[in-house]
Amino acid sequence: MEMTKLTGRIVTPNDVEYRMARVNNNLSVPKFPKVIVFCQNANDVVNALKWARENRIPFRVRSGRHSYENFSLVDGGLIIDVSEMNKITVNCEKMTAKIEGGANLGHVYHSLWKYGTTIPGGTESSVGLAGLTLGGGIGMLSRWFGLTCDNLLEVEMVIADGHRGAKLIKANRNHNSDLFWACCGGGGGNFGIVTSFTFKVHSISKVSIFSITWGWEDFEEVFDVWQHWAPKTDERLTTEIELKSKEMNQIIAQGEFVGDSSMLKKLLRPLTDTGSPTNIFIKEVPYIDAVQFFDDPSGNVPSHHKRSGSFLEEPFSKKAILTMKHFLANAPNKNSNIWHQSLGGKAGEPDPKDTAFYYRDAIIAQEYNTIWNKPDEERENLRWVEELRDALSPYTTGDYVNWPDQFIRDWPRNYYGENFTQLREVKTSYDPFNVFKFPQSIPPFIRWF
Ligand SMILES: Cc1cc2nc3c(=O)[nH]c(=O)nc-3n(C[C@H](O)[C@H](O)[C@H](O)COP(=O)(O)OP(=O)(O)OC[C@H]3O[C@@H](n4cnc5c(N)ncnc54)[C@H](O)[C@@H]3O)c2cc1C
C-alpha cells in the first residue's frame, strides 16, 4: 500500500520558521515537535492524520495556540495546525456564517462586523475559535446571546477511520447529533479535527461599555455587591471583575451592555454606589470598539504563566472573600490576580445535559492567574495557584475545560460533571482506538473488536 504524504506548509526543526512555529501562548510548558504541518484545506488535514497513523507518530491538533497546558503541542510528534485555514463566509439571508477551523477571534469579529453581525465569543483576539467553541466559550455577550457553542449549527470534522485512515464528516442536530452534542463543551482535541464551523450570527451595531475602579480598601464590599448583582442584572449586560494583588491596589469591574449608555448608567447604580470608586467610565460605542476595549494586548503575547479556575454556583461567604484577599495580599508578584465573569442569562438557560458544557447552574466563572519572568520563579507561582484553588474549593464547583490544569486530579468530574459518561460513549463511537489523546483527553470504553 502506498504511504500517504504530508501536504500543506511543512516546518521541521531545521527550518528558520521552526522557532516561532513551535511556540504557544504559554512559554512555561515548552515542547519540541518533530514536524508542524500548517494545513491549507481539509484534504491536508486528512493527509496529516493518515500520515501520523501510518507512521505511528504521536500528534496534536492546534489552532489558536492558547491551551493553558499546551495540549496542542507534543514532543517529537506531529502538530496538525489549522491556523492558516481561516476563511469566513457570511450568509446574510440565513444569518449564518461558515468559519474555517483556524480563524482566531479577532479575525472572526472583524469579518462579521462588516455585515453588522457577530457571535458571542471570548475577549482576546488571538484565541482560536476552535478551542474556544469546543470547550464552551464565554465572553462579554454570554448573558445575552449564550455561550459560543450555543450558537453553533454544524461542524465539519476529520475523524479517524478504521485502523489507519481518516475521513471528513459533518455533525449537526440531525446528523451525527451525538458528536455535535459533544462538540458543544466536550473540549478540543478529543474527537477529531474541526475544519469548519457554521454559526448562527446576530445583528449588532452599538453597545455600551463601562469600567469602574476601586482601591484595596473596598475589596470585600465591592466583590460582595458585584457577585449578588452581576448574575441577576439585565441579561443584556455581561460583566467581569478583576481582583488585583494588594500591591496593585486595584479592583476593576468592566462590562458590555447591548443597549444605550443612559440605561447602563441606571443598571450600574449598585456598583457605582458602593465604596469609593476612583474612576468611572461609561460610553456608548460601535460594537467593534467594544471588542477592542476588552482585547487586553498582554494576553495575546506569549508569556510564562499559570492559570486555573472554577465555577461559583452560590455567592461567596465572607470567609471565602477573605480567603481571596489573603492570597492576593501574599501573591508571588504584583501581576497575580483573581478574575471573574458573570454567567446566568442565556448562558444559564439550557439544561446541564442539553450540551456537553455542564455548568449551566454556575453564576460566575472564576479564574486564578499568575505571570512571571524568570524560570526560577515558576515553583512559587504554581504553588500559589494550586493553594488558592484548594483553599477556595469548599466554595466552588468544577472547572472550565477551556482552563485546563494538569494538577486537577479528578479532572473528568471537574470538567464534565455528569456528562462524562455520555462523552465517553461518543468517544467510543467516533474514536474507539483512542487516536486523539493527550494527558486529559476523554478515554473511550474498551470494546473487543
Ligand atoms: C490569553 C487568553 C485569553 C482567553 N480568553 C478566553 C475567553 O475570553 N473566553 C473563554 O471562554 N476562554 C478564554 N481562554 C481560554 C481558551 O478558550 C482556551 O485556551 C482554548 O482552548 C483556546 O483555543 P485555541 O484554539 O486558541 O488553542 P489551541 O492550543 O490551539 O487548542 C486548544 C485545544 O483545542 C484543540 N484544538 C485546537 N484546534 C482544534 C480543531 N480545529 N479541532 C479540534 N480540536 C482543536 C487542541 O488540540 C487543544 O486541546 C483564553 C485563554 C488565554 C490564554
Coordinates of C-alpha atoms and ligand atoms in Angstrom, one line a residue:
M1 CA 0.0 0.0 0.0
E2 CA 1.3 3.4 -0.9
M3 CA 2.2 5.6 2.1
T4 CA 0.4 8.9 2.5
K5 CA 2.5 12.1 2.1
L6 CA 2.1 15.2 4.3
T7 CA 0.7 18.1 2.3
G8 CA 0.5 21.8 3.3
R9 CA 3.2 24.1 4.6
I10 CA 5.6 21.8 6.5
V11 CA 8.0 23.1 9.1
T12 CA 10.7 21.0 10.7
P13 CA 13.5 21.8 13.3
N14 CA 15.9 22.6 10.5
D15 CA 13.8 25.4 9.2
V16 CA 14.2 29.0 10.4
E17 CA 10.5 29.3 10.9
Y18 CA 10.6 26.4 13.5
R19 CA 11.5 28.6 16.5
M20 CA 8.3 30.6 16.2
A21 CA 6.2 27.8 14.8
R22 CA 6.6 25.6 17.9
V23 CA 5.8 28.3 20.5
N24 CA 2.4 28.6 22.1
N25 CA 0.9 31.3 24.3
N26 CA 2.2 29.6 27.4
L27 CA 6.0 29.6 27.4
S28 CA 6.3 27.7 30.7
V29 CA 5.4 24.2 29.2
P30 CA 7.9 24.1 26.3
K31 CA 7.6 21.3 23.7
F32 CA 9.7 20.3 20.7
P33 CA 7.6 18.7 17.9
K34 CA 9.2 16.8 15.1
V35 CA 7.1 18.3 12.3
I36 CA 4.5 21.0 12.2
V37 CA 2.1 21.0 9.2
F38 CA 0.2 24.2 8.5
C39 CA -2.8 22.7 6.7
Q40 CA -4.3 24.8 3.8
N41 CA -7.5 22.8 3.3
A42 CA -9.4 19.8 4.6
N43 CA -7.5 17.4 2.3
D44 CA -4.2 18.4 4.0
V45 CA -5.9 17.6 7.4
V46 CA -7.0 14.2 6.2
N47 CA -3.4 13.5 4.9
A48 CA -1.8 14.7 8.1
L49 CA -4.0 12.4 10.2
K50 CA -3.4 9.4 7.9
W51 CA 0.4 10.2 7.9
A52 CA 0.5 10.2 11.7
R53 CA -1.4 6.9 11.9
E54 CA 0.6 5.1 9.2
N55 CA 3.9 6.2 10.7
R56 CA 2.7 5.6 14.3
I57 CA 3.8 9.1 15.3
P58 CA 2.1 11.0 18.2
F59 CA 0.2 14.1 17.0
R60 CA -1.8 17.0 18.4
V61 CA -4.3 19.4 16.8
R62 CA -3.6 23.1 17.0
S63 CA -5.5 26.3 16.1
G64 CA -5.0 29.5 18.2
R65 CA -2.2 28.1 20.5
H66 CA -3.9 29.2 23.7
S67 CA -4.2 25.8 25.6
Y68 CA -3.2 26.6 29.2
E69 CA -1.3 23.3 29.4
N70 CA -0.1 23.3 25.8
F71 CA -2.2 20.2 25.0
S72 CA -1.9 21.3 21.4
L73 CA 1.8 20.5 21.4
V74 CA 3.7 17.3 21.7
D75 CA 7.5 16.4 22.0
G76 CA 8.8 14.5 19.0
G77 CA 5.4 14.3 17.2
L78 CA 3.4 16.0 14.5
I79 CA 1.4 19.2 15.0
I80 CA -1.6 19.4 12.8
D81 CA -2.1 23.2 12.7
V82 CA -5.2 24.6 11.0
S83 CA -4.5 28.3 11.7
E84 CA -3.9 29.1 8.0
M85 CA -7.4 27.8 7.3
N86 CA -9.4 30.9 8.3
K87 CA -11.9 31.8 5.5
I88 CA -15.2 33.2 6.6
T89 CA -18.4 33.3 4.5
V90 CA -21.4 35.1 5.8
N91 CA -25.0 34.4 4.6
C92 CA -27.0 37.5 5.5
E93 CA -30.3 36.0 4.4
K94 CA -30.0 32.9 6.7
M95 CA -28.0 34.9 9.3
T96 CA -25.3 32.2 9.4
A97 CA -21.5 32.2 9.0
K98 CA -19.3 29.4 7.9
I99 CA -15.9 29.8 9.5
E100 CA -12.9 27.7 8.9
G101 CA -11.4 25.9 11.9
G102 CA -8.2 28.0 12.2
A103 CA -9.8 31.5 12.5
N104 CA -8.9 33.5 15.6
L105 CA -11.4 35.7 17.4
G106 CA -10.0 39.0 16.1
H107 CA -10.5 37.8 12.5
V108 CA -13.9 36.5 13.3
Y109 CA -15.2 39.7 14.9
H110 CA -13.8 42.0 12.3
S111 CA -15.1 39.8 9.4
L112 CA -18.6 39.5 10.8
W113 CA -18.7 43.2 11.7
K114 CA -18.5 44.1 8.0
Y115 CA -22.0 42.6 7.8
G116 CA -23.2 44.2 11.1
T117 CA -23.2 40.8 12.8
T118 CA -21.3 38.9 15.4
I119 CA -21.2 35.7 17.5
P120 CA -20.7 35.7 21.3
G121 CA -17.0 34.7 21.9
G122 CA -14.1 35.4 24.2
T123 CA -12.2 38.6 24.7
E124 CA -8.6 38.1 23.4
S125 CA -8.3 38.4 19.7
S126 CA -5.5 35.8 19.3
V127 CA -7.6 33.0 20.9
G128 CA -8.6 30.3 18.4
L129 CA -12.3 30.0 17.7
A130 CA -11.8 26.2 17.5
G131 CA -10.6 25.6 21.1
L132 CA -12.9 28.2 22.5
T133 CA -16.1 26.9 20.9
L134 CA -15.3 23.2 21.5
G135 CA -15.0 23.9 25.3
G136 CA -18.0 26.2 25.5
G137 CA -16.8 29.8 25.0
I138 CA -17.6 32.6 27.5
G139 CA -17.2 36.4 26.9
M140 CA -18.8 39.8 27.0
L141 CA -22.0 38.7 25.2
S142 CA -22.6 35.4 27.1
R143 CA -25.6 36.6 29.1
W144 CA -27.4 38.0 26.1
F145 CA -26.6 35.5 23.2
G146 CA -25.4 32.4 25.3
L147 CA -22.1 30.6 25.1
T148 CA -20.2 30.4 21.8
C149 CA -21.2 26.7 21.5
D150 CA -24.9 27.6 22.0
N151 CA -24.8 29.4 18.6
L152 CA -23.1 26.6 16.8
L153 CA -25.2 24.9 14.0
E154 CA -22.7 22.5 12.4
V155 CA -19.1 21.3 12.3
E156 CA -17.1 19.6 9.6
M157 CA -14.6 17.4 11.2
V158 CA -11.8 15.0 10.1
I159 CA -12.0 11.8 12.3
A160 CA -10.0 8.6 12.4
D161 CA -11.4 5.9 10.1
G162 CA -10.6 2.2 10.6
H163 CA -7.1 1.2 11.6
R164 CA -5.1 3.7 9.5
G165 CA -7.4 6.1 7.7
A166 CA -9.1 9.4 8.1
K167 CA -12.3 10.9 6.7
L168 CA -14.2 14.2 6.7
I169 CA -17.7 14.1 8.3
K170 CA -20.4 16.6 9.2
A171 CA -22.2 16.9 12.6
N172 CA -25.3 18.9 13.4
R173 CA -28.5 18.5 15.4
N174 CA -29.9 15.9 12.8
H175 CA -26.8 14.2 11.6
N176 CA -24.1 12.6 13.9
S177 CA -26.1 14.5 16.6
D178 CA -24.2 12.8 19.4
L179 CA -20.9 14.1 18.1
F180 CA -22.4 17.6 17.6
W181 CA -23.6 17.5 21.3
A182 CA -20.0 16.6 22.4
C183 CA -18.6 19.5 20.3
C184 CA -20.6 21.9 22.4
G185 CA -18.4 21.9 25.5
G186 CA -16.6 18.5 25.4
G187 CA -13.3 20.2 24.8
G188 CA -10.9 20.5 21.9
G189 CA -8.7 17.6 20.6
N190 CA -10.9 14.8 21.8
F191 CA -12.8 13.5 18.8
G192 CA -11.3 14.8 15.6
I193 CA -10.1 17.9 13.8
V194 CA -12.7 20.6 13.1
T195 CA -12.1 22.1 9.6
S196 CA -15.1 24.4 9.7
F197 CA -17.9 25.7 12.0
T198 CA -21.2 27.1 10.9
F199 CA -22.7 29.6 13.4
K200 CA -26.0 31.4 13.8
V201 CA -25.0 35.1 13.7
H202 CA -26.7 38.1 15.5
S203 CA -27.2 41.6 14.3
I204 CA -25.2 44.2 16.3
S205 CA -24.5 47.9 15.9
K206 CA -23.9 50.0 19.0
V207 CA -23.2 48.8 22.6
S208 CA -22.3 50.5 25.8
I209 CA -19.2 49.6 27.8
F210 CA -18.1 50.6 31.3
S211 CA -15.1 50.4 33.6
I212 CA -15.1 51.2 37.4
T213 CA -12.0 51.1 39.6
W214 CA -11.7 50.9 43.4
G215 CA -8.8 50.7 45.8
W216 CA -7.9 47.7 48.0
E217 CA -9.9 49.1 51.0
D218 CA -13.2 48.4 49.2
F219 CA -12.2 44.8 48.5
E220 CA -14.9 42.8 50.5
E221 CA -17.7 45.3 49.9
V222 CA -17.3 45.6 46.2
F223 CA -16.9 41.9 45.5
D224 CA -19.9 41.1 47.6
V225 CA -22.1 43.6 45.8
W226 CA -20.9 42.6 42.4
Q227 CA -21.4 38.8 43.0
H228 CA -25.0 39.3 44.1
W229 CA -25.8 41.8 41.3
A230 CA -23.9 40.7 38.2
P231 CA -25.5 37.2 37.5
K232 CA -29.0 38.7 38.0
T233 CA -29.0 42.1 36.4
D234 CA -30.5 42.7 32.9
E235 CA -29.5 39.9 30.6
R236 CA -28.1 42.3 28.0
L237 CA -25.3 43.2 30.5
T238 CA -22.4 40.8 31.0
T239 CA -19.6 41.9 33.4
E240 CA -16.3 40.9 34.7
I241 CA -14.4 41.8 37.9
E242 CA -10.7 41.6 38.4
L243 CA -9.3 41.5 41.9
K244 CA -5.7 42.5 41.6
S245 CA -2.8 41.8 44.0
K246 CA -2.6 44.1 47.1
E247 CA 0.5 45.7 45.6
M248 CA -1.5 46.8 42.6
N249 CA -4.2 48.3 44.9
Q250 CA -7.0 47.9 42.3
I251 CA -10.3 46.3 41.9
I252 CA -11.7 46.7 38.3
A253 CA -15.2 45.9 37.1
Q254 CA -15.9 46.1 33.4
G255 CA -18.7 45.0 31.1
E256 CA -20.7 45.3 27.9
F257 CA -24.4 46.2 27.6
V258 CA -26.4 45.7 24.4
G259 CA -28.3 48.9 24.9
D260 CA -27.8 52.6 25.5
S261 CA -25.5 54.3 28.0
S262 CA -28.2 56.0 30.0
M263 CA -29.8 52.7 30.7
L264 CA -26.4 51.2 31.5
K265 CA -25.8 54.0 34.0
K266 CA -29.0 53.1 35.8
L267 CA -28.2 49.4 35.9
L268 CA -24.7 50.1 37.3
R269 CA -26.0 52.1 40.3
P270 CA -25.5 49.2 42.8
L271 CA -21.8 49.3 41.8
T272 CA -21.2 53.0 41.5
D273 CA -22.9 53.5 44.9
T274 CA -20.5 51.1 46.5
G275 CA -17.3 52.1 48.2
S276 CA -15.3 55.0 46.8
P277 CA -14.7 54.4 43.1
T278 CA -11.5 56.1 41.9
N279 CA -12.6 56.0 38.3
I280 CA -15.9 55.6 36.5
F281 CA -16.1 55.3 32.7
I282 CA -19.3 54.6 30.7
K283 CA -19.6 55.0 27.0
E284 CA -21.8 54.1 24.0
V285 CA -19.6 52.8 21.2
P286 CA -19.7 50.9 17.9
Y287 CA -19.6 47.2 18.7
I288 CA -16.2 46.7 17.2
D289 CA -14.7 49.4 19.5
A290 CA -16.0 47.3 22.4
V291 CA -14.3 44.3 21.0
Q292 CA -11.0 46.3 21.1
F293 CA -11.7 47.6 24.5
F294 CA -11.8 44.1 26.0
D295 CA -8.9 42.8 24.0
D296 CA -6.1 43.1 26.5
P297 CA -2.8 43.2 24.5
S298 CA -0.8 41.4 27.2
G299 CA -3.0 38.3 26.9
N300 CA -2.1 38.0 23.2
V301 CA 1.7 37.9 23.8
P302 CA 3.3 34.6 24.9
S303 CA 4.4 34.6 28.5
H304 CA 5.4 32.3 31.4
H305 CA 2.1 31.9 33.2
K306 CA -0.2 29.6 35.2
R307 CA -4.0 29.8 35.0
S308 CA -6.7 27.7 36.6
G309 CA -10.3 28.2 37.6
S310 CA -13.6 27.1 39.0
F311 CA -17.3 28.0 38.9
L312 CA -19.4 29.5 41.7
E313 CA -23.0 28.2 41.9
E314 CA -23.6 30.4 45.0
P315 CA -22.3 33.7 46.1
F316 CA -19.1 33.5 48.2
S317 CA -19.4 33.8 52.0
K318 CA -17.5 36.5 53.9
K319 CA -14.9 33.8 54.8
A320 CA -14.4 32.9 51.1
I321 CA -14.0 36.6 50.2
L322 CA -11.4 37.0 52.9
T323 CA -9.5 33.9 51.7
M324 CA -9.2 35.6 48.3
K325 CA -8.0 38.8 50.0
H326 CA -5.4 36.8 52.0
F327 CA -4.0 35.2 48.8
L328 CA -3.8 38.5 46.9
A329 CA -2.1 40.1 49.9
N330 CA 0.5 37.3 49.7
A331 CA 0.8 36.9 46.0
P332 CA 4.1 35.8 44.4
N333 CA 4.2 39.0 42.4
K334 CA 2.1 42.1 41.6
N335 CA 0.7 40.5 38.4
S336 CA -1.2 37.8 40.2
N337 CA -5.0 38.2 40.1
I338 CA -8.3 36.6 40.5
W339 CA -10.7 37.3 37.6
H340 CA -14.4 36.6 37.4
Q341 CA -17.1 36.7 34.7
S342 CA -20.8 36.8 35.3
L343 CA -22.9 34.0 33.9
G344 CA -26.6 33.3 34.1
G345 CA -29.0 34.9 31.5
K346 CA -29.0 32.9 28.2
A347 CA -25.8 31.0 29.3
G348 CA -27.8 29.5 32.1
E349 CA -30.9 28.6 30.2
P350 CA -30.1 25.1 28.8
D351 CA -30.2 22.1 31.0
P352 CA -26.8 20.8 32.1
K353 CA -27.4 17.7 29.8
D354 CA -28.5 19.6 26.7
T355 CA -24.9 20.3 25.7
A356 CA -21.6 18.8 26.8
F357 CA -21.0 22.1 28.7
Y358 CA -22.3 21.0 32.1
Y359 CA -22.1 24.0 34.4
R360 CA -25.3 25.8 33.4
D361 CA -26.2 26.5 37.0
A362 CA -23.0 28.4 37.6
I363 CA -23.5 32.1 38.3
I364 CA -19.8 33.1 38.0
A365 CA -16.7 31.7 36.3
Q366 CA -13.6 32.4 38.4
E367 CA -10.0 32.3 37.3
Y368 CA -6.7 32.3 39.1
N369 CA -3.9 33.9 37.2
T370 CA -0.2 34.5 37.7
I371 CA 2.5 35.5 35.3
W372 CA 6.3 35.7 35.8
N373 CA 9.6 36.4 34.0
K374 CA 12.4 34.2 35.2
P375 CA 12.3 30.3 35.2
D376 CA 13.2 30.1 38.9
E377 CA 10.0 32.0 39.8
E378 CA 7.9 29.1 38.4
R379 CA 7.6 26.9 41.5
E380 CA 6.3 29.7 43.8
N381 CA 3.8 30.8 41.2
L382 CA 2.5 27.3 40.5
R383 CA 2.2 26.7 44.2
W384 CA 0.2 29.9 44.8
V385 CA -2.4 29.0 42.2
E386 CA -2.8 25.5 43.5
E387 CA -3.0 26.5 47.1
L388 CA -5.5 29.2 46.2
R389 CA -7.6 26.7 44.2
D390 CA -7.6 24.3 47.2
A391 CA -8.4 27.0 49.7
L392 CA -11.4 28.1 47.7
S393 CA -12.6 24.6 46.7
P394 CA -15.1 24.3 49.6
Y395 CA -17.0 27.2 48.0
T396 CA -16.6 26.4 44.3
T397 CA -17.7 23.8 41.8
G398 CA -15.8 22.1 38.9
D399 CA -13.6 23.8 36.4
Y400 CA -14.0 25.1 32.9
V401 CA -12.4 22.6 30.4
N402 CA -11.0 25.6 28.5
W403 CA -9.0 26.4 31.6
P404 CA -7.3 23.0 31.9
D405 CA -4.9 22.4 34.8
Q406 CA -2.6 19.4 35.0
F407 CA -2.8 19.4 38.8
I408 CA -6.5 18.7 38.9
R409 CA -6.6 15.0 39.8
D410 CA -10.3 14.3 39.3
W411 CA -10.5 16.3 36.0
P412 CA -13.3 14.2 34.4
R413 CA -15.7 15.2 37.1
N414 CA -14.4 18.7 37.4
Y415 CA -14.6 19.5 33.7
Y416 CA -17.7 17.5 32.7
G417 CA -19.8 16.7 35.8
E418 CA -22.5 14.2 35.0
N419 CA -21.8 14.5 31.2
F420 CA -18.6 12.5 31.4
T421 CA -20.1 9.0 30.8
Q422 CA -22.0 10.3 27.7
L423 CA -18.8 11.9 26.4
R424 CA -17.1 8.5 26.7
E425 CA -19.9 6.9 24.7
V426 CA -19.4 9.5 22.0
K427 CA -15.6 8.9 22.1
T428 CA -16.2 5.2 21.8
S429 CA -18.4 5.7 18.7
Y430 CA -16.1 8.1 16.8
D431 CA -12.6 7.3 18.1
P432 CA -12.7 3.7 19.5
F433 CA -8.9 3.3 19.1
N434 CA -8.2 6.5 21.1
V435 CA -6.3 8.0 18.3
F436 CA -6.9 11.5 19.6
K437 CA -5.2 11.6 23.0
F438 CA -3.4 13.9 25.4
P439 CA -2.9 14.0 29.2
Q440 CA -6.5 14.9 30.0
S441 CA -8.3 13.6 26.9
I442 CA -11.6 11.7 27.2
P443 CA -10.9 7.9 27.0
P444 CA -13.2 5.5 25.1
F445 CA -14.8 2.5 26.7
I446 CA -12.8 -0.7 25.9
R447 CA -14.5 -2.7 23.2
W448 CA -13.5 -6.2 21.9
F449 CA -13.5 -6.0 18.2
Ligands
LIG1 C1 -4.9 34.9 27.0 C2 -6.2 34.0 27.0 C3 -7.4 34.5 26.9 C4 -8.5 33.7 27.0 N1 -9.8 34.3 27.0 C5 -10.9 33.4 27.0 C6 -12.2 34.0 27.0 O1 -12.4 35.2 26.9 N2 -13.3 33.1 27.0 C7 -13.1 31.8 27.0 O2 -14.1 31.0 27.0 N3 -11.8 31.2 27.0 C8 -10.8 32.0 27.0 N4 -9.5 31.5 27.0 C9 -9.4 30.0 27.1 C10 -9.5 29.5 25.7 O3 -10.9 29.3 25.4 C11 -8.8 28.1 25.6 O4 -7.4 28.3 25.9 C12 -9.0 27.5 24.2 O5 -8.8 26.1 24.3 C13 -8.0 28.1 23.2 O6 -8.2 27.5 21.9 P1 -7.0 27.7 20.8 O7 -7.5 27.2 19.6 O8 -6.5 29.1 20.9 O9 -5.8 26.9 21.4 P2 -5.0 25.6 21.0 O10 -3.9 25.5 22.0 O11 -4.7 25.6 19.5 O12 -6.1 24.4 21.2 C14 -6.7 24.2 22.4 C15 -7.3 22.8 22.5 O13 -8.2 22.6 21.4 C16 -7.7 21.6 20.5 N5 -8.0 22.1 19.1 C17 -7.5 23.2 18.5 N6 -7.9 23.3 17.3 C18 -8.8 22.3 17.1 C19 -9.6 21.9 15.9 N7 -9.6 22.6 14.8 N8 -10.3 20.8 16.1 C20 -10.3 20.1 17.2 N9 -9.6 20.4 18.3 C21 -8.8 21.5 18.2 C22 -6.3 21.4 20.8 O14 -5.8 20.2 20.5 C23 -6.2 21.7 22.3 O15 -6.6 20.6 23.0 C24 -8.4 32.3 27.0 C25 -7.1 31.8 27.0 C26 -6.0 32.6 27.0 C27 -4.6 32.0 27.1

